[in-house]
mmCIF file of C-alpha atoms in Angstrom:
data_model
loop_
_atom_site.group_PDB
_atom_site.id
_atom_site.type_symbol
_atom_site.label_atom_id
_atom_site.label_comp_id
_atom_site.label_asym_id
_atom_site.label_seq_id
_atom_site.Cartn_x
_atom_site.Cartn_y
_atom_site.Cartn_z
ATOM 1 C CA UNK S 559 330.158 311.445 251.512
ATOM 2 C CA UNK S 560 329.595 315.857 250.914
ATOM 3 C CA UNK S 561 325.876 316.650 252.328
ATOM 4 C CA UNK S 562 323.549 318.794 249.622
ATOM 5 C CA UNK S 563 323.371 322.189 250.044
ATOM 6 C CA UNK S 564 319.817 323.505 249.647
ATOM 7 C CA UNK S 565 318.183 327.533 249.289
ATOM 8 C CA UNK S 566 315.999 327.522 252.594
ATOM 9 C CA UNK S 567 313.423 329.561 251.933
ATOM 10 C CA UNK S 568 310.245 331.423 254.823
ATOM 11 C CA UNK S 569 306.800 330.708 253.769
ATOM 12 C CA UNK S 570 304.279 333.227 255.392
ATOM 13 C CA UNK S 571 300.630 331.898 256.286
ATOM 14 C CA UNK S 572 297.755 333.336 257.426
ATOM 15 C CA UNK S 573 294.843 331.012 259.281
ATOM 16 C CA UNK S 574 292.281 332.244 260.397
ATOM 17 C CA UNK S 575 289.608 330.774 262.043
ATOM 18 C CA UNK S 576 285.359 331.548 262.054
ATOM 19 C CA UNK S 577 284.926 334.041 264.902
ATOM 20 C CA UNK S 578 286.256 336.744 263.257
ATOM 21 C CA UNK S 579 286.712 336.565 259.773
ATOM 22 C CA UNK S 580 286.240 340.102 259.180
ATOM 23 C CA UNK S 581 289.745 341.215 260.984
ATOM 24 C CA UNK S 582 291.545 338.309 259.796
ATOM 25 C CA UNK S 583 290.778 340.010 256.717
ATOM 26 C CA UNK S 584 291.716 343.450 257.710
ATOM 27 C CA UNK S 585 295.128 341.662 258.789
ATOM 28 C CA UNK S 586 295.741 339.878 255.313
ATOM 29 C CA UNK S 587 295.451 342.385 253.509
ATOM 30 C CA UNK S 588 298.413 344.402 255.687
ATOM 31 C CA UNK S 589 300.465 342.223 255.211
ATOM 32 C CA UNK S 590 299.493 341.907 251.869
ATOM 33 C CA UNK S 591 299.193 338.413 251.704
ATOM 34 C CA UNK S 592 295.462 336.239 251.383
ATOM 35 C CA UNK S 593 294.140 334.014 253.945
ATOM 36 C CA UNK S 594 294.693 330.483 253.041
ATOM 37 C CA UNK S 595 292.190 328.593 252.020
ATOM 38 C CA UNK S 596 290.475 325.683 254.572
ATOM 39 C CA UNK S 597 287.149 323.067 254.343
ATOM 40 C CA UNK S 598 285.781 323.477 258.141
ATOM 41 C CA UNK S 599 282.285 322.907 259.881
ATOM 42 C CA UNK S 600 280.619 321.397 262.278
ATOM 43 C CA UNK S 601 279.059 318.212 262.793
ATOM 44 C CA UNK S 602 276.256 318.182 263.669
ATOM 45 C CA UNK S 603 276.889 316.359 267.522
ATOM 46 C CA UNK S 604 278.945 319.625 267.622
ATOM 47 C CA UNK S 605 282.790 318.536 266.739
ATOM 48 C CA UNK S 606 284.604 320.439 264.384
ATOM 49 C CA UNK S 607 286.222 319.411 261.369
ATOM 50 C CA UNK S 608 289.004 321.225 259.710
ATOM 51 C CA UNK S 609 291.044 320.705 256.520
ATOM 52 C CA UNK S 610 293.393 323.612 255.021
ATOM 53 C CA UNK S 611 293.151 322.988 251.035
ATOM 54 C CA UNK S 612 296.809 324.763 250.503
ATOM 55 C CA UNK S 613 300.060 322.483 251.571
ATOM 56 C CA UNK S 614 301.568 324.190 255.183
ATOM 57 C CA UNK S 615 304.814 321.571 254.575
ATOM 58 C CA UNK S 616 307.877 323.755 256.544
ATOM 59 C CA UNK S 617 305.354 327.080 256.343
ATOM 60 C CA UNK S 618 305.881 330.331 258.801
ATOM 61 C CA UNK S 619 301.649 329.595 259.961
ATOM 62 C CA UNK S 620 300.329 332.106 262.283
ATOM 63 C CA UNK S 621 296.333 331.505 263.274
ATOM 64 C CA UNK S 622 294.040 333.805 263.960
ATOM 65 C CA UNK S 623 290.472 333.376 266.128
ATOM 66 C CA UNK S 624 288.689 335.751 268.776
ATOM 67 C CA UNK S 625 286.721 334.409 272.036
ATOM 68 C CA UNK S 626 283.531 336.037 271.171
ATOM 69 C CA UNK S 627 280.686 333.967 272.391
ATOM 70 C CA UNK S 628 280.633 330.371 272.297
ATOM 71 C CA UNK S 629 283.907 331.247 273.775
ATOM 72 C CA UNK S 630 284.590 327.742 273.994
ATOM 73 C CA UNK S 631 283.653 326.117 271.091
ATOM 74 C CA UNK S 632 285.795 328.675 269.299
ATOM 75 C CA UNK S 633 288.520 328.127 271.177
ATOM 76 C CA UNK S 634 288.538 324.330 270.543
ATOM 77 C CA UNK S 635 288.015 325.117 266.642
ATOM 78 C CA UNK S 636 291.599 327.002 267.214
ATOM 79 C CA UNK S 637 293.369 323.837 269.133
ATOM 80 C CA UNK S 638 292.394 321.793 266.179
ATOM 81 C CA UNK S 639 293.201 324.274 263.896
ATOM 82 C CA UNK S 640 296.713 323.492 265.660
ATOM 83 C CA UNK S 641 296.785 319.950 266.470
ATOM 84 C CA UNK S 642 295.665 319.901 261.675
ATOM 85 C CA UNK S 643 299.065 321.715 261.291
ATOM 86 C CA UNK S 644 301.281 319.869 263.391
ATOM 87 C CA UNK S 645 300.552 316.801 261.778
ATOM 88 C CA UNK S 646 300.382 318.721 258.179
ATOM 89 C CA UNK S 647 304.362 319.385 259.028
ATOM 90 C CA UNK S 648 304.279 322.937 259.607
ATOM 91 C CA UNK S 649 307.922 325.113 260.598
ATOM 92 C CA UNK S 650 305.999 326.635 263.142
ATOM 93 C CA UNK S 651 302.984 327.396 264.166
ATOM 94 C CA UNK S 652 301.593 331.120 265.752
ATOM 95 C CA UNK S 653 298.500 331.573 267.666
ATOM 96 C CA UNK S 654 297.176 335.018 267.537
ATOM 97 C CA UNK S 655 294.485 335.446 270.112
ATOM 98 C CA UNK S 656 293.639 339.161 270.557
ATOM 99 C CA UNK S 657 291.754 338.451 273.561
ATOM 100 C CA UNK S 658 293.233 335.658 276.050
ATOM 101 C CA UNK S 659 290.457 333.747 277.161
ATOM 102 C CA UNK S 660 289.685 332.851 280.904
ATOM 103 C CA UNK S 661 292.435 335.699 281.512
ATOM 104 C CA UNK S 662 290.610 336.559 284.717
ATOM 105 C CA UNK S 663 291.847 332.973 285.767
ATOM 106 C CA UNK S 664 294.833 333.468 286.577
ATOM 107 C CA UNK S 665 294.919 332.807 290.254
ATOM 108 C CA UNK S 666 293.449 331.001 292.947
ATOM 109 C CA UNK S 667 291.174 333.235 295.557
ATOM 110 C CA UNK S 668 290.022 330.358 296.985
ATOM 111 C CA UNK S 669 290.638 326.499 297.438
ATOM 112 C CA UNK S 670 289.681 324.389 295.122
ATOM 113 C CA UNK S 671 289.688 326.731 292.071
ATOM 114 C CA UNK S 672 291.031 326.638 288.494
ATOM 115 C CA UNK S 673 293.677 328.693 287.451
ATOM 116 C CA UNK S 674 291.885 328.465 283.871
ATOM 117 C CA UNK S 675 294.200 331.108 281.982
ATOM 118 C CA UNK S 676 297.264 328.052 282.501
ATOM 119 C CA UNK S 677 295.542 325.700 281.320
ATOM 120 C CA UNK S 678 294.609 327.745 278.155
ATOM 121 C CA UNK S 679 298.615 327.824 277.618
ATOM 122 C CA UNK S 680 299.648 323.810 278.601
ATOM 123 C CA UNK S 681 295.831 322.838 275.861
ATOM 124 C CA UNK S 682 297.301 325.039 273.035
ATOM 125 C CA UNK S 683 301.029 324.100 273.991
ATOM 126 C CA UNK S 684 300.343 320.200 274.317
ATOM 127 C CA UNK S 685 298.419 321.351 270.247
ATOM 128 C CA UNK S 686 301.639 322.090 268.921
ATOM 129 C CA UNK S 687 301.559 325.900 269.069
ATOM 130 C CA UNK S 688 305.114 327.366 269.258
ATOM 131 C CA UNK S 689 304.002 331.045 270.639
ATOM 132 C CA UNK S 690 301.515 332.709 271.323
ATOM 133 C CA UNK S 691 300.215 336.405 270.522
ATOM 134 C CA UNK S 692 297.662 338.378 272.768
ATOM 135 C CA UNK S 693 296.590 341.937 273.168
ATOM 136 C CA UNK S 694 296.729 343.365 276.585
ATOM 137 C CA UNK S 695 296.182 340.601 278.593
ATOM 138 C CA UNK S 696 294.591 341.025 282.325
ATOM 139 C CA UNK S 697 297.293 340.302 284.015
ATOM 140 C CA UNK S 698 301.113 340.089 282.030
ATOM 141 C CA UNK S 699 302.004 337.472 284.154
ATOM 142 C CA UNK S 700 299.962 334.765 281.870
ATOM 143 C CA UNK S 701 303.043 335.439 279.448
ATOM 144 C CA UNK S 702 304.894 332.853 282.071
ATOM 145 C CA UNK S 703 301.881 330.187 281.659
ATOM 146 C CA UNK S 704 303.029 329.384 278.097
ATOM 147 C CA UNK S 705 306.146 327.380 277.644
ATOM 148 C CA UNK S 706 307.634 329.751 275.472
ATOM 149 C CA UNK S 707 307.284 333.268 273.197
ATOM 150 C CA UNK S 708 304.473 335.214 274.074
ATOM 151 C CA UNK S 709 304.103 338.601 272.307
ATOM 152 C CA UNK S 710 301.846 340.613 274.464
ATOM 153 C CA UNK S 711 300.902 343.888 272.610
ATOM 154 C CA UNK S 712 299.395 347.153 273.415
ATOM 155 C CA UNK S 713 296.274 348.341 272.782
ATOM 156 C CA UNK S 714 297.192 351.343 275.162
ATOM 157 C CA UNK S 715 299.201 352.472 272.106
ATOM 158 C CA UNK S 716 296.008 352.398 269.448
ATOM 159 C CA UNK S 717 293.517 353.959 271.845
ATOM 160 C CA UNK S 718 295.811 357.285 273.785
ATOM 161 C CA UNK S 719 296.629 358.290 269.657
ATOM 162 C CA UNK S 720 292.894 358.604 269.265
ATOM 163 C CA UNK S 721 292.839 360.650 273.039
ATOM 164 C CA UNK S 722 295.916 362.366 272.113
ATOM 165 C CA UNK S 723 293.843 363.339 268.428
ATOM 166 C CA UNK S 724 290.585 364.539 269.489
ATOM 167 C CA UNK S 725 290.752 365.124 273.732
ATOM 168 C CA UNK S 726 294.178 366.109 273.234
ATOM 169 C CA UNK S 727 294.504 369.915 274.436
ATOM 170 C CA UNK S 728 291.878 369.650 276.979
ATOM 171 C CA UNK S 729 292.493 369.192 280.340
ATOM 172 C CA UNK S 730 292.474 364.793 280.883
ATOM 173 C CA UNK S 731 292.849 363.068 283.570
ATOM 174 C CA UNK S 732 293.818 359.305 283.338
ATOM 175 C CA UNK S 733 291.385 357.658 285.640
ATOM 176 C CA UNK S 734 291.852 353.891 286.811
ATOM 177 C CA UNK S 735 288.219 352.468 288.137
ATOM 178 C CA UNK S 736 290.093 350.057 290.682
ATOM 179 C CA UNK S 737 293.390 350.281 292.982
ATOM 180 C CA UNK S 738 294.685 347.403 291.276
ATOM 181 C CA UNK S 739 295.423 349.199 287.128
ATOM 182 C CA UNK S 740 296.950 352.628 288.678
ATOM 183 C CA UNK S 741 300.150 351.674 286.937
ATOM 184 C CA UNK S 742 298.356 350.550 283.377
ATOM 185 C CA UNK S 743 297.033 354.477 284.721
ATOM 186 C CA UNK S 744 299.951 356.179 284.848
ATOM 187 C CA UNK S 745 301.338 354.958 281.910
ATOM 188 C CA UNK S 746 298.821 356.006 280.179
ATOM 189 C CA UNK S 747 299.009 359.499 281.451
ATOM 190 C CA UNK S 748 302.985 359.449 280.162
ATOM 191 C CA UNK S 749 302.033 358.834 276.549
ATOM 192 C CA UNK S 750 298.692 361.935 277.077
ATOM 193 C CA UNK S 751 301.971 364.265 278.527
ATOM 194 C CA UNK S 752 302.195 363.628 282.027
ATOM 195 C CA UNK S 753 298.868 364.425 282.616
ATOM 196 C CA UNK S 754 297.555 363.789 286.525
ATOM 197 C CA UNK S 755 295.487 360.598 287.598
ATOM 198 C CA UNK S 756 293.349 359.363 289.427
ATOM 199 C CA UNK S 757 291.365 355.739 291.179
ATOM 200 C CA UNK S 758 287.861 354.737 292.241
ATOM 201 C CA UNK S 759 287.888 352.801 294.887
ATOM 202 C CA UNK S 760 285.447 350.555 295.118
ATOM 203 C CA UNK S 761 285.183 346.892 297.091
ATOM 204 C CA UNK S 762 283.512 343.890 294.751
ATOM 205 C CA UNK S 763 281.342 340.427 296.645
ATOM 206 C CA UNK S 764 283.956 336.966 295.198
ATOM 207 C CA UNK S 765 280.511 335.408 295.274
ATOM 208 C CA UNK S 766 278.704 337.661 293.280
ATOM 209 C CA UNK S 767 280.917 337.871 289.477
ATOM 210 C CA UNK S 768 281.037 341.598 287.203
ATOM 211 C CA UNK S 769 278.880 342.712 290.810
ATOM 212 C CA UNK S 770 280.767 345.906 292.187
ATOM 213 C CA UNK S 771 280.347 348.698 293.882
ATOM 214 C CA UNK S 772 282.596 352.240 293.347
ATOM 215 C CA UNK S 773 282.607 353.716 296.392
ATOM 216 C CA UNK S 774 284.445 357.230 296.052
ATOM 217 C CA UNK S 775 287.341 358.533 294.097
ATOM 218 C CA UNK S 776 290.303 358.918 294.887
ATOM 219 C CA UNK S 777 292.568 362.059 293.367
ATOM 220 C CA UNK S 778 291.765 365.247 291.317
ATOM 221 C CA UNK S 779 288.906 365.303 288.497
ATOM 222 C CA UNK S 780 287.005 368.265 289.906
ATOM 223 C CA UNK S 781 286.367 370.057 285.916
ATOM 224 C CA UNK S 782 289.059 367.900 283.506
ATOM 225 C CA UNK S 783 288.239 365.833 280.954
ATOM 226 C CA UNK S 784 288.953 362.401 282.777
ATOM 227 C CA UNK S 785 289.524 358.949 280.414
ATOM 228 C CA UNK S 786 288.518 356.730 282.237
ATOM 229 C CA UNK S 787 290.796 353.267 281.152
ATOM 230 C CA UNK S 788 290.189 348.991 281.592
ATOM 231 C CA UNK S 789 291.737 346.372 279.654
ATOM 232 C CA UNK S 790 288.022 345.102 278.967
ATOM 233 C CA UNK S 791 284.578 345.665 279.051
ATOM 234 C CA UNK S 792 282.357 342.474 279.923
ATOM 235 C CA UNK S 793 278.320 343.321 281.581
ATOM 236 C CA UNK S 794 279.993 347.516 282.054
ATOM 237 C CA UNK S 795 278.880 347.311 285.721
ATOM 238 C CA UNK S 796 282.258 348.491 287.123
ATOM 239 C CA UNK S 797 282.770 350.917 283.996
ATOM 240 C CA UNK S 798 279.601 353.253 284.332
ATOM 241 C CA UNK S 799 279.607 353.349 288.030
ATOM 242 C CA UNK S 800 282.826 354.696 287.729
ATOM 243 C CA UNK S 801 281.907 357.428 284.713
ATOM 244 C CA UNK S 802 279.188 358.498 287.063
ATOM 245 C CA UNK S 803 280.726 358.680 290.478
ATOM 246 C CA UNK S 804 283.540 360.974 288.714
ATOM 247 C CA UNK S 805 280.434 362.878 287.475
ATOM 248 C CA UNK S 806 279.299 363.580 290.777
ATOM 249 C CA UNK S 807 282.685 364.785 291.929
ATOM 250 C CA UNK S 808 282.678 367.253 289.289
ATOM 251 C CA UNK S 809 284.328 365.961 286.516
ATOM 252 C CA UNK S 810 283.362 368.101 282.849
ATOM 253 C CA UNK S 811 283.220 364.691 281.498
ATOM 254 C CA UNK S 812 284.235 360.933 281.069
ATOM 255 C CA UNK S 813 286.009 359.038 278.242
ATOM 256 C CA UNK S 814 285.585 355.127 278.398
ATOM 257 C CA UNK S 815 288.443 354.093 276.818
ATOM 258 C CA UNK S 816 288.997 349.499 276.814
ATOM 259 C CA UNK S 817 290.446 346.935 274.143
ATOM 260 C CA UNK S 818 288.411 344.669 274.211
ATOM 261 C CA UNK S 819 284.398 345.197 273.924
ATOM 262 C CA UNK S 820 283.057 342.016 275.274
ATOM 263 C CA UNK S 821 280.103 344.171 276.010
ATOM 264 C CA UNK S 822 278.528 341.141 277.343
ATOM 265 C CA UNK S 823 274.248 341.851 278.101
ATOM 266 C CA UNK S 824 273.247 344.748 279.514
ATOM 267 C CA UNK S 825 276.920 346.330 278.609
ATOM 268 C CA UNK S 826 275.946 348.330 275.912
ATOM 269 C CA UNK S 827 272.183 349.652 277.180
ATOM 270 C CA UNK S 828 275.060 350.478 280.685
ATOM 271 C CA UNK S 829 277.336 351.685 278.497
ATOM 272 C CA UNK S 830 274.103 354.375 276.139
ATOM 273 C CA UNK S 831 272.750 355.828 279.642
ATOM 274 C CA UNK S 832 276.120 356.393 281.338
ATOM 275 C CA UNK S 833 276.969 359.706 280.354
ATOM 276 C CA UNK S 834 279.988 359.070 278.833
ATOM 277 C CA UNK S 835 280.856 361.499 275.699
ATOM 278 C CA UNK S 836 282.551 358.511 274.073
ATOM 279 C CA UNK S 837 283.626 354.811 274.333
ATOM 280 C CA UNK S 838 286.048 353.772 272.332
ATOM 281 C CA UNK S 839 287.120 349.891 272.529
ATOM 282 C CA UNK S 840 288.965 347.819 269.500
ATOM 283 C CA UNK S 841 288.230 345.192 267.411
ATOM 284 C CA UNK S 842 289.665 342.742 269.183
ATOM 285 C CA UNK S 843 286.401 341.058 269.189
ATOM 286 C CA UNK S 844 283.990 341.479 266.759
ATOM 287 C CA UNK S 845 281.259 344.056 268.016
ATOM 288 C CA UNK S 846 277.960 343.696 265.805
ATOM 289 C CA UNK S 847 275.279 345.623 265.198
ATOM 290 C CA UNK S 848 273.160 344.953 267.812
ATOM 291 C CA UNK S 849 275.325 345.927 270.328
ATOM 292 C CA UNK S 850 276.459 348.963 268.791
ATOM 293 C CA UNK S 851 275.189 352.615 270.387
ATOM 294 C CA UNK S 852 275.502 356.550 268.997
ATOM 295 C CA UNK S 853 278.816 356.690 271.262
ATOM 296 C CA UNK S 854 280.970 354.394 270.309
ATOM 297 C CA UNK S 855 283.735 354.111 268.598
ATOM 298 C CA UNK S 856 286.004 350.737 267.636
ATOM 299 C CA UNK S 857 289.447 351.243 266.034
ATOM 300 C CA UNK S 858 290.464 348.851 264.478
ATOM 301 C CA UNK S 859 294.039 346.760 266.015
ATOM 302 C CA UNK S 860 295.072 345.076 262.473
ATOM 303 C CA UNK S 861 297.130 347.289 262.031
ATOM 304 C CA UNK S 862 299.098 346.525 264.821
ATOM 305 C CA UNK S 863 298.696 342.918 264.077
ATOM 306 C CA UNK S 864 300.190 343.152 261.210
ATOM 307 C CA UNK S 865 303.071 344.933 262.403
ATOM 308 C CA UNK S 866 303.807 342.223 265.054
ATOM 309 C CA UNK S 867 303.251 339.110 262.189
ATOM 310 C CA UNK S 868 305.645 340.634 260.312
ATOM 311 C CA UNK S 869 308.639 341.171 263.102
ATOM 312 C CA UNK S 870 308.079 338.014 263.864
ATOM 313 C CA UNK S 871 308.129 336.367 260.185
ATOM 314 C CA UNK S 872 311.039 338.492 259.818
ATOM 315 C CA UNK S 873 313.340 337.206 263.009
ATOM 316 C CA UNK S 874 312.569 341.204 263.968
ATOM 317 C CA UNK S 875 312.035 343.024 267.520
ATOM 318 C CA UNK S 876 308.371 343.466 268.284
ATOM 319 C CA UNK S 877 308.779 345.660 271.398
ATOM 320 C CA UNK S 878 310.445 347.896 268.964
ATOM 321 C CA UNK S 879 307.049 348.124 267.981
ATOM 322 C CA UNK S 880 306.129 349.753 271.639
ATOM 323 C CA UNK S 881 309.562 351.023 272.845
ATOM 324 C CA UNK S 882 310.985 352.181 269.409
ATOM 325 C CA UNK S 883 314.151 350.420 269.508
ATOM 326 C CA UNK S 884 315.106 347.320 269.850
#
């Protein structure tokens, strides 16, 4: 008996959680697709229900969710969406998490601590995810926590292009808020035209989260526009103290650039008062009006996500988005 031949076809479907629908809609527009309709609601006791209103059998499914507060609820919602897709026979499921949750818990500092970033990867693998797509991980080794492909996108390109356009003609120094991100500062410095780098020497009490003390500036910043970089701004304590230290050292001005604007209270107040010329973040996380202030600029990460989704769908090279070659 001879085998029956068929015509294989690929079908891209985009799914959105409820945490950041605006970003999902923008990604859908860039891809020229519509977000797959779904029924989703939360029961009185907090349980979440999801059902997709179209067949997903054999589809290449991309599930986008951002993790703003309440972060644990949105994680559970995305896990349930992945489980529903797996049980409905989706061919491949790619989890898109622009901001990787629990990324700061990537190793044990003391005994009897969890490695929660690994737990997140295990949860999504168990739920049925085949691939993870994320932007600017807190530490790159988190890619190794997931047993499958991880597309680590770089929001630095979006931020650096903006800074080159608006401040490229000025005498710039790229500044890391701590010694741990000096390698990242070097990449920034190269992308901005081989600029000098500096970093803030700081101390942190491991028993007091979100608190750091900026001690001194290492590097030449006097009369320079300092581009202060970080992967995330949570309460804003570290970055605003660093900005103050740079201005005290004679920096002509400070521009803060960060991929993830978590902006937990009192970040907005701190950033608005820290005398930085501009604070630039991307929309990997939703930033509501009450957290915005005159000096804040929010750049869209949607075009980058859309291009990466297209490359994954067409079995192309995601690396080529950053290196210029496959």
